[in-house]
GROMACS .gro file of C-alpha atoms in nm:
model
  425
    1MET     CA    1   8.766  11.749  12.210
    2ILE     CA    2   8.822  11.443  11.995
    3PRO     CA    3   8.900  11.103  12.155
    4CYS     CA    4   9.163  10.864  12.017
    5ARG     CA    5   8.991  10.603  11.801
    6PHE     CA    6   9.185  10.324  11.973
    7CYS     CA    7   9.239  10.404  12.341
    8GLY     CA    8   8.992  10.690  12.391
    9ALA     CA    9   9.243  10.943  12.526
   10THR     CA   10   9.172  11.306  12.438
   11LEU     CA   11   9.371  11.426  12.135
   12SER     CA   12   9.554  11.755  12.179
   13GLU     CA   13   9.884  11.722  11.985
   14VAL     CA   14   9.901  11.827  11.616
   15PHE     CA   15  10.119  11.614  11.390
   16ALA     CA   16  10.053  11.788  11.056
   17ASP     CA   17   9.813  12.070  10.971
   18LEU     CA   18   9.743  12.052  10.597
   19GLY     CA   19   9.467  12.312  10.596
   20VAL     CA   20   9.135  12.242  10.428
   21GLN     CA   21   9.128  12.000  10.137
   22PRO     CA   22   8.884  11.822   9.905
   23LEU     CA   23   8.841  11.447   9.922
   24SER     CA   24   9.147  11.309   9.748
   25ASN     CA   25   8.963  11.059   9.528
   26ALA     CA   26   8.679  11.292   9.429
   27TYR     CA   27   8.807  11.335   9.073
   28LEU     CA   28   8.603  11.585   8.877
   29HIS     CA   29   8.426  11.534   8.546
   30PRO     CA   30   8.448  11.822   8.297
   31ASP     CA   31   8.084  11.918   8.362
   32GLN     CA   32   8.163  11.971   8.731
   33LEU     CA   33   8.427  12.239   8.683
   34LEU     CA   34   8.184  12.524   8.745
   35GLU     CA   35   8.042  12.361   9.058
   36ALA     CA   36   8.156  12.412   9.415
   37GLU     CA   37   8.357  12.136   9.583
   38PRO     CA   38   8.329  12.044   9.951
   39PHE     CA   39   8.651  12.101  10.148
   40TYR     CA   40   8.723  11.956  10.491
   41PRO     CA   41   8.991  12.023  10.753
   42LEU     CA   42   9.288  11.789  10.712
   43VAL     CA   43   9.468  11.795  11.046
   44ALA     CA   44   9.652  11.486  11.168
   45GLN     CA   45   9.692  11.449  11.544
   46VAL     CA   46   9.887  11.206  11.760
   47CYS     CA   47   9.761  11.037  12.074
   48GLY     CA   48   9.988  11.108  12.370
   49ARG     CA   49   9.901  10.771  12.526
   50CYS     CA   50   9.927  10.514  12.244
   51PHE     CA   51  10.102  10.725  11.974
   52LEU     CA   52   9.842  10.650  11.709
   53VAL     CA   53   9.852  10.923  11.443
   54GLN     CA   54   9.503  10.992  11.311
   55VAL     CA   55   9.269  11.230  11.134
   56PRO     CA   56   8.907  11.276  11.246
   57SER     CA   57   8.629  11.088  11.069
   58LEU     CA   58   8.465  11.383  10.895
   59VAL     CA   59   8.319  11.180  10.608
   60THR     CA   60   8.143  10.844  10.627
   61PRO     CA   61   8.317  10.535  10.484
   62GLU     CA   62   8.014  10.479  10.260
   63HIS     CA   63   8.077  10.816  10.096
   64LEU     CA   64   8.450  10.752  10.058
   65PHE     CA   65   8.460  10.390   9.945
   66SER     CA   66   8.129  10.277   9.797
   67ASP     CA   67   8.240  10.388   9.449
   68TYR     CA   68   8.619  10.387   9.429
   69ALA     CA   69   8.863  10.515   9.168
   70TYR     CA   70   9.163  10.303   9.268
   71PHE     CA   71   9.220   9.973   9.085
   72SER     CA   72   9.524   9.776   9.202
   73SER     CA   73   9.580   9.601   8.869
   74TYR     CA   74   9.715   9.915   8.698
   75SER     CA   75  10.055   9.888   8.868
   76ASP     CA   76  10.289   9.623   8.729
   77SER     CA   77  10.513   9.634   9.035
   78TRP     CA   78  10.215   9.592   9.266
   79LEU     CA   79  10.098   9.288   9.070
   80ALA     CA   80  10.446   9.140   9.101
   81HIS     CA   81  10.441   9.212   9.475
   82ALA     CA   82  10.110   9.025   9.502
   83ARG     CA   83  10.239   8.722   9.308
   84ASP     CA   84  10.552   8.701   9.522
   85TYR     CA   85  10.352   8.724   9.843
   86ALA     CA   86  10.100   8.460   9.735
   87ARG     CA   87  10.375   8.218   9.639
   88ALA     CA   88  10.569   8.271   9.962
   89ILE     CA   89  10.275   8.256  10.204
   90THR     CA   90  10.131   7.946  10.034
   91ALA     CA   91  10.456   7.764  10.095
   92ARG     CA   92  10.501   7.906  10.443
   93LEU     CA   93  10.158   7.801  10.566
   94GLY     CA   94  10.120   7.488  10.352
   95LEU     CA   95   9.796   7.617  10.197
   96GLY     CA   96   9.598   7.387   9.970
   97ALA     CA   97   9.256   7.287   9.843
   98ARG     CA   98   9.121   7.245  10.199
   99SER     CA   99   9.238   7.588  10.314
  100GLN     CA  100   9.038   7.912  10.315
  101VAL     CA  101   9.197   8.244  10.219
  102VAL     CA  102   9.000   8.560  10.296
  103GLU     CA  103   9.111   8.907  10.190
  104ILE     CA  104   8.962   9.225  10.332
  105ALA     CA  105   8.950   9.520  10.090
  106SER     CA  106   9.027   9.278   9.808
  107ASN     CA  107   8.990   9.544   9.537
  108ASP     CA  108   8.966   9.399   9.184
  109GLY     CA  109   9.094   9.054   9.280
  110TYR     CA  110   9.454   9.131   9.185
  111LEU     CA  111   9.589   8.926   9.481
  112LEU     CA  112   9.328   8.653   9.529
  113GLN     CA  113   9.356   8.547   9.164
  114ASN     CA  114   9.699   8.402   9.249
  115PHE     CA  115   9.554   8.173   9.517
  116ARG     CA  116   9.257   8.079   9.302
  117GLU     CA  117   9.488   7.975   9.018
  118ALA     CA  118   9.670   7.751   9.268
  119GLY     CA  119   9.341   7.575   9.356
  120ILE     CA  120   9.302   7.740   9.698
  121PRO     CA  121   8.948   7.855   9.794
  122VAL     CA  122   8.925   8.234   9.824
  123LEU     CA  123   8.680   8.498   9.941
  124GLY     CA  124   8.713   8.872   9.891
  125ILE     CA  125   8.540   9.135  10.102
  126GLU     CA  126   8.533   9.469   9.917
  127PRO     CA  127   8.309   9.767  10.000
  128ALA     CA  128   8.338   9.939   9.660
  129ALA     CA  129   8.070   9.792   9.435
  130ASN     CA  130   8.235   9.903   9.111
  131VAL     CA  131   8.570   9.747   9.207
  132GLY     CA  132   8.420   9.427   9.348
  133ALA     CA  133   8.226   9.377   9.026
  134VAL     CA  134   8.555   9.350   8.835
  135ALA     CA  135   8.675   9.080   9.075
  136ARG     CA  136   8.355   8.881   9.029
  137GLU     CA  137   8.397   8.902   8.652
  138ARG     CA  138   8.731   8.728   8.708
  139GLY     CA  139   8.556   8.447   8.890
  140ILE     CA  140   8.656   8.553   9.242
  141GLU     CA  141   8.381   8.529   9.504
  142THR     CA  142   8.351   8.880   9.647
  143TRP     CA  143   8.115   9.024   9.906
  144THR     CA  144   8.027   9.391   9.871
  145THR     CA  145   8.028   9.504  10.233
  146PHE     CA  146   8.238   9.680  10.494
  147PHE     CA  147   8.434   9.448  10.719
  148GLY     CA  148   8.383   9.452  11.094
  149THR     CA  149   8.237   9.229  11.361
  150ALA     CA  150   7.905   9.191  11.179
  151ALA     CA  151   8.064   9.066  10.854
  152ALA     CA  152   8.316   8.855  11.048
  153ARG     CA  153   8.043   8.654  11.218
  154GLU     CA  154   7.937   8.526  10.874
  155ILE     CA  155   8.276   8.353  10.839
  156ALA     CA  156   8.361   8.305  11.207
  157GLY     CA  157   8.666   8.086  11.260
  158ARG     CA  158   8.702   7.994  10.891
  159ALA     CA  159   8.999   8.197  10.767
  160ASP     CA  160   9.320   7.996  10.764
  161LEU     CA  161   9.484   8.300  10.605
  162LEU     CA  162   9.326   8.639  10.665
  163ILE     CA  163   9.479   8.917  10.455
  164ALA     CA  164   9.443   9.289  10.531
  165ASN     CA  165   9.670   9.477  10.292
  166ASN     CA  166   9.661   9.857  10.304
  167VAL     CA  167   9.319   9.867  10.466
  168LEU     CA  168   9.395   9.923  10.834
  169ALA     CA  169   9.450  10.294  10.769
  170HIS     CA  170   9.106  10.321  10.606
  171VAL     CA  171   8.911  10.203  10.911
  172PRO     CA  172   8.729  10.464  11.122
  173ASP     CA  173   8.614  10.213  11.388
  174LEU     CA  174   8.949  10.052  11.452
  175ASN     CA  175   8.844   9.835  11.745
  176ASP     CA  176   8.543   9.691  11.563
  177PHE     CA  177   8.763   9.606  11.263
  178VAL     CA  178   9.035   9.432  11.465
  179GLU     CA  179   8.778   9.244  11.672
  180GLY     CA  180   8.638   9.128  11.338
  181LEU     CA  181   8.982   8.992  11.249
  182ARG     CA  182   8.982   8.790  11.570
  183ILE     CA  183   8.634   8.651  11.502
  184ALA     CA  184   8.704   8.551  11.139
  185LEU     CA  185   9.042   8.389  11.205
  186ALA     CA  186   9.059   8.010  11.233
  187PRO     CA  187   9.193   7.879  11.567
  188GLN     CA  188   9.536   7.806  11.413
  189GLY     CA  189   9.505   8.065  11.137
  190THR     CA  190   9.736   8.349  11.043
  191ILE     CA  191   9.667   8.714  10.973
  192THR     CA  192   9.897   8.920  10.755
  193ILE     CA  193   9.856   9.297  10.762
  194GLU     CA  194  10.046   9.536  10.537
  195PHE     CA  195  10.049   9.908  10.607
  196PRO     CA  196  10.270  10.207  10.531
  197HIS     CA  197  10.517  10.240  10.816
  198LEU     CA  198  10.488  10.559  11.020
  199LEU     CA  199  10.864  10.549  11.066
  200GLN     CA  200  10.911  10.601  10.691
  201LEU     CA  201  10.642  10.870  10.679
  202VAL     CA  202  10.826  11.068  10.945
  203ARG     CA  203  11.178  11.001  10.822
  204HIS     CA  204  11.107  11.086  10.457
  205VAL     CA  205  10.837  11.352  10.513
  206GLN     CA  206  10.571  11.153  10.326
  207PHE     CA  207  10.297  11.391  10.441
  208ASP     CA  208  10.111  11.357  10.111
  209THR     CA  209  10.003  11.009  10.222
  210ILE     CA  210   9.779  11.187  10.473
  211TYR     CA  211   9.427  11.232  10.341
  212HIS     CA  212   9.070  11.197  10.461
  213GLU     CA  213   9.027  10.832  10.367
  214HIS     CA  214   9.342  10.741  10.562
  215PHE     CA  215   9.206  10.766  10.913
  216SER     CA  216   9.514  10.625  11.094
  217TYR     CA  217   9.893  10.596  11.053
  218PHE     CA  218  10.073  10.315  11.230
  219SER     CA  219  10.401  10.226  11.394
  220LEU     CA  220  10.468   9.866  11.494
  221MET     CA  221  10.456   9.962  11.861
  222THR     CA  222  10.101  10.091  11.819
  223VAL     CA  223   9.985   9.799  11.603
  224GLU     CA  224  10.108   9.558  11.870
  225LYS     CA  225   9.895   9.739  12.129
  226VAL     CA  226   9.586   9.737  11.906
  227LEU     CA  227   9.614   9.367  11.824
  228ASP     CA  228   9.693   9.270  12.182
  229ALA     CA  229   9.379   9.449  12.304
  230HIS     CA  230   9.180   9.201  12.093
  231GLY     CA  231   9.360   8.881  12.185
  232LEU     CA  232   9.592   8.878  11.884
  233GLN     CA  233   9.970   8.848  11.898
  234VAL     CA  234  10.235   8.969  11.654
  235VAL     CA  235  10.460   8.672  11.574
  236ASP     CA  236  10.670   8.812  11.292
  237VAL     CA  237  10.724   9.131  11.093
  238GLU     CA  238  10.890   9.213  10.762
  239GLU     CA  239  11.002   9.550  10.628
  240ILE     CA  240  10.895   9.579  10.264
  241PRO     CA  241  10.951   9.859  10.009
  242THR     CA  242  10.592   9.916   9.893
  243HIS     CA  243  10.422  10.255   9.936
  244GLY     CA  244  10.743  10.426  10.031
  245GLY     CA  245  10.825  10.171  10.302
  246SER     CA  246  10.573   9.940  10.467
  247LEU     CA  247  10.550   9.668  10.728
  248ARG     CA  248  10.400   9.324  10.683
  249VAL     CA  249  10.289   9.198  11.023
  250TYR     CA  250  10.204   8.834  11.092
  251ALA     CA  251   9.963   8.773  11.379
  252ARG     CA  252   9.776   8.483  11.539
  253HIS     CA  253   9.541   8.420  11.826
  254ARG     CA  254   9.731   8.478  12.149
  255ASP     CA  255   9.658   8.124  12.265
  256ALA     CA  256   9.754   7.959  11.932
  257GLY     CA  257  10.106   7.865  12.034
  258GLY     CA  258  10.328   8.155  11.934
  259GLY     CA  259  10.496   8.177  11.594
  260GLN     CA  260  10.558   7.804  11.541
  261ALA     CA  261  10.266   7.732  11.309
  262ILE     CA  262  10.355   8.001  11.056
  263LEU     CA  263  10.717   7.897  11.017
  264PRO     CA  264  10.840   7.677  10.732
  265VAL     CA  265  10.892   7.310  10.801
  266PRO     CA  266  11.267   7.261  10.869
  267SER     CA  267  11.462   7.070  10.607
  268ASP     CA  268  11.669   6.892  10.873
  269PRO     CA  269  11.630   6.813  11.242
  270ARG     CA  270  11.921   7.029  11.364
  271GLY     CA  271  11.729   7.308  11.529
  272GLN     CA  272  11.626   7.514  11.227
  273ASP     CA  273  11.274   7.559  11.366
  274THR     CA  274  11.416   7.709  11.684
  275GLN     CA  275  11.639   7.940  11.481
  276ASP     CA  276  11.343   8.053  11.268
  277ARG     CA  277  11.144   8.144  11.577
  278GLN     CA  278  11.440   8.340  11.710
  279ASP     CA  279  11.466   8.523  11.377
  280CYS     CA  280  11.099   8.621  11.404
  281LEU     CA  281  11.154   8.761  11.752
  282SER     CA  282  11.469   8.944  11.647
  283SER     CA  283  11.304   9.101  11.340
  284THR     CA  284  11.022   9.237  11.555
  285ALA     CA  285  11.268   9.367  11.813
  286ALA     CA  286  11.478   9.527  11.539
  287VAL     CA  287  11.184   9.724  11.401
  288LEU     CA  288  11.080   9.837  11.748
  289ARG     CA  289  11.436   9.948  11.815
  290LYS     CA  290  11.439  10.158  11.496
  291GLU     CA  291  11.114  10.321  11.602
  292ARG     CA  292  11.252  10.411  11.943
  293GLU     CA  293  11.575  10.543  11.789
  294LEU     CA  294  11.372  10.776  11.564
  295GLY     CA  295  11.172  10.884  11.868
  296LEU     CA  296  10.829  10.743  11.784
  297ASP     CA  297  10.775  10.687  12.157
  298ARG     CA  298  10.827  11.060  12.233
  299LEU     CA  299  10.583  11.343  12.159
  300GLU     CA  300  10.867  11.580  12.069
  301THR     CA  301  10.929  11.383  11.750
  302TYR     CA  302  10.571  11.431  11.634
  303ARG     CA  303  10.568  11.799  11.724
  304ARG     CA  304  10.866  11.866  11.495
  305PHE     CA  305  10.713  11.701  11.189
  306ASP     CA  306  10.499  11.996  11.080
  307GLU     CA  307  10.805  12.212  11.008
  308SER     CA  308  10.945  11.940  10.779
  309VAL     CA  309  10.615  11.950  10.587
  310ARG     CA  310  10.644  12.325  10.539
  311ALA     CA  311  11.001  12.289  10.416
  312CYS     CA  312  10.886  12.037  10.154
  313LYS     CA  313  10.620  12.283  10.035
  314ARG     CA  314  10.869  12.568  10.001
  315SER     CA  315  11.110  12.345   9.810
  316LEU     CA  316  10.849  12.233   9.557
  317LEU     CA  317  10.712  12.583   9.501
  318ARG     CA  318  11.061  12.724   9.446
  319PHE     CA  319  11.117  12.464   9.174
  320LEU     CA  320  10.779  12.511   9.005
  321ILE     CA  321  10.791  12.891   9.008
  322GLY     CA  322  11.153  12.890   8.890
  323ALA     CA  323  11.074  12.651   8.606
  324ARG     CA  324  10.780  12.861   8.490
  325GLU     CA  325  10.978  13.184   8.503
  326LYS     CA  326  11.240  13.022   8.278
  327GLY     CA  327  10.970  12.927   8.028
  328LYS     CA  328  10.989  12.555   8.110
  329ARG     CA  329  10.689  12.323   8.102
  330VAL     CA  330  10.608  12.085   8.386
  331ALA     CA  331  10.369  11.789   8.366
  332GLY     CA  332  10.290  11.532   8.631
  333TYR     CA  333  10.295  11.155   8.624
  334GLY     CA  334  10.026  10.991   8.830
  335ALA     CA  335   9.701  11.104   8.984
  336PRO     CA  336   9.703  10.909   9.312
  337ALA     CA  337   9.533  11.036   9.624
  338LYS     CA  338   9.868  11.163   9.750
  339ALA     CA  339   9.886  11.399   9.451
  340SER     CA  340   9.570  11.572   9.568
  341THR     CA  341   9.711  11.627   9.917
  342LEU     CA  342  10.045  11.753   9.788
  343LEU     CA  343   9.913  11.985   9.518
  344ASN     CA  344   9.630  12.130   9.727
  345TYR     CA  345   9.858  12.193  10.025
  346CYS     CA  346  10.112  12.366   9.799
  347GLY     CA  347   9.847  12.551   9.598
  348ALA     CA  348   9.992  12.421   9.270
  349ARG     CA  349   9.743  12.455   8.985
  350THR     CA  350   9.764  12.474   8.607
  351ASP     CA  351   9.958  12.799   8.638
  352LEU     CA  352  10.251  12.579   8.750
  353ILE     CA  353  10.170  12.225   8.624
  354ASP     CA  354  10.012  12.185   8.280
  355TYR     CA  355   9.854  11.845   8.336
  356THR     CA  356   9.921  11.502   8.482
  357VAL     CA  357   9.889  11.154   8.331
  358ASP     CA  358   9.771  10.824   8.472
  359ARG     CA  359   9.735  10.469   8.339
  360SER     CA  360   9.392  10.430   8.499
  361ALA     CA  361   9.118  10.477   8.242
  362GLN     CA  362   8.885  10.567   8.529
  363LYS     CA  363   9.087  10.884   8.593
  364GLN     CA  364   9.166  10.990   8.237
  365GLY     CA  365   8.954  11.281   8.114
  366ARG     CA  366   8.889  11.393   8.472
  367PHE     CA  367   9.054  11.651   8.697
  368VAL     CA  368   9.249  11.639   9.022
  369PRO     CA  369   9.011  11.761   9.295
  370GLY     CA  370   9.066  12.109   9.431
  371VAL     CA  371   9.348  12.220   9.201
  372ARG     CA  372   9.161  12.094   8.892
  373ILE     CA  373   9.465  11.983   8.697
  374PRO     CA  374   9.355  11.773   8.394
  375ILE     CA  375   9.440  11.401   8.384
  376HIS     CA  376   9.541  11.248   8.051
  377ALA     CA  377   9.668  10.913   7.928
  378PRO     CA  378  10.048  10.864   7.949
  379GLU     CA  379  10.080  10.911   7.572
  380GLU     CA  380  10.023  11.284   7.628
  381LEU     CA  381  10.382  11.318   7.751
  382ALA     CA  382  10.530  11.210   7.418
  383ALA     CA  383  10.282  11.432   7.233
  384THR     CA  384  10.370  11.751   7.426
  385LYS     CA  385  10.729  11.678   7.543
  386PRO     CA  386  10.739  11.871   7.872
  387ASP     CA  387  11.075  11.978   8.012
  388TYR     CA  388  11.005  11.818   8.349
  389VAL     CA  389  10.790  11.525   8.461
  390LEU     CA  390  10.692  11.558   8.827
  391VAL     CA  391  10.653  11.204   8.963
  392LEU     CA  392  10.346  11.239   9.184
  393ALA     CA  393  10.322  10.862   9.237
  394TRP     CA  394  10.674  10.872   9.385
  395ASN     CA  395  10.631  10.534   9.554
  396LEU     CA  396  10.645  10.386   9.201
  397ARG     CA  397  10.932  10.605   9.082
  398ASP     CA  398  11.150  10.322   8.952
  399GLU     CA  399  10.862  10.159   8.765
  400ILE     CA  400  10.749  10.491   8.617
  401MET     CA  401  11.094  10.608   8.510
  402GLY     CA  402  11.158  10.269   8.352
  403GLN     CA  403  10.834  10.274   8.156
  404MET     CA  404  10.881  10.639   8.056
  405ALA     CA  405  11.255  10.631   7.982
  406HIS     CA  406  11.185  10.795   7.644
  407VAL     CA  407  11.119  11.122   7.831
  408ARG     CA  408  11.495  11.167   7.834
  409ASP     CA  409  11.507  11.135   7.453
  410TRP     CA  410  11.379  11.493   7.417
  411GLY     CA  411  11.584  11.620   7.713
  412GLY     CA  412  11.308  11.587   7.970
  413GLN     CA  413  11.395  11.530   8.332
  414PHE     CA  414  11.214  11.355   8.615
  415VAL     CA  415  11.142  11.539   8.941
  416ILE     CA  416  11.069  11.382   9.280
  417PRO     CA  417  10.876  11.613   9.518
  418VAL     CA  418  10.941  11.460   9.862
  419PRO     CA  419  11.106  11.494  10.108
  420LEU     CA  420  11.263  11.789   9.922
  421THR     CA  421  11.227  11.848   9.551
  422GLU     CA  422  11.497  11.667   9.353
  423VAL     CA  423  11.560  11.692   8.979
  424LEU     CA  424  11.708  11.366   8.852
  425ALA     CA  425  11.976  11.388   8.585
   0.00000   0.00000   0.00000
């Protein structure tokens, strides 16, 4: 029996059984196509005590993340998200030349470059050597290591702003990681954590965001419990649209005086500070209320999810088989990790999808693991003019359809695969 990685309770409830799958970022080179690939069970379970959704740690983090294929700078909308965040949090916290900003899983420096350009000292902590090297080339101090209590002691109490964007899900030792946050955070510092919201995953059947390198899937109610267990307190939360619907949680040391220090300085003395604190409390309460209304505090909700996953699979396969039988050509856009989960679970190979394209040069010329669909540059779409473009990076659908609007010039149509397959006119 497997224990919950947070509270230790025995896991017995299945959330989504996605069969056996390859590692989602193990893109194949052409000379590997005649070699065997390792496949691992991909079964997400939910803890009946703390409601943390999780997959077992079957592969070490060193194997998953030491050489990484994902570079944040390839998404224009993500870069804009980073600029907006850096501008807003700098003003909100009054950051300046005497502040210290630390980002965990800092990738290629896409976010920290905004603080550095504003004259604010930065430090990135990034386990992938190939990605961290790009950040250092940009002049951003970056440590190549995994974050936890050991790394945190090297910067104990120094982080005025500690950023953990889309990394909490990637942590197998959750308690060690969050204790590291507590250690690294300055006494009056602020942590911001962004993560895909479990509420959106359940509501919109985003099962393809489940893969081996995503060890955990979070609701706000569970994140509050995890942080509280390590002396950290949620003082504000924002719902943001990234990754199909995410939360940005603001947290501080429990004894740091509540949410006051992270709020903007009031422009007049008529009680705006009090109103801001009330807004923080009400936003947190509103998200928790939405989670309870969806049933994220009841096991029955999690037990029903697997049937929604199967319905999504049937819907996509009906479309792909129907398109092929009519002599239509289908190509994909994007080769994110979620594409591997979706296509392997559905068994969709080159008999149904000719190829996919991706802006990342690191993925071009390689193949999606398991299903072995070739990955080309985006220009391949204009060269071959497929009838349908299946948007596999559906979280960037608006950005992709805007950039690839010329697909409609030859009568091509975009297709969104989740929660049920939809052909867009």
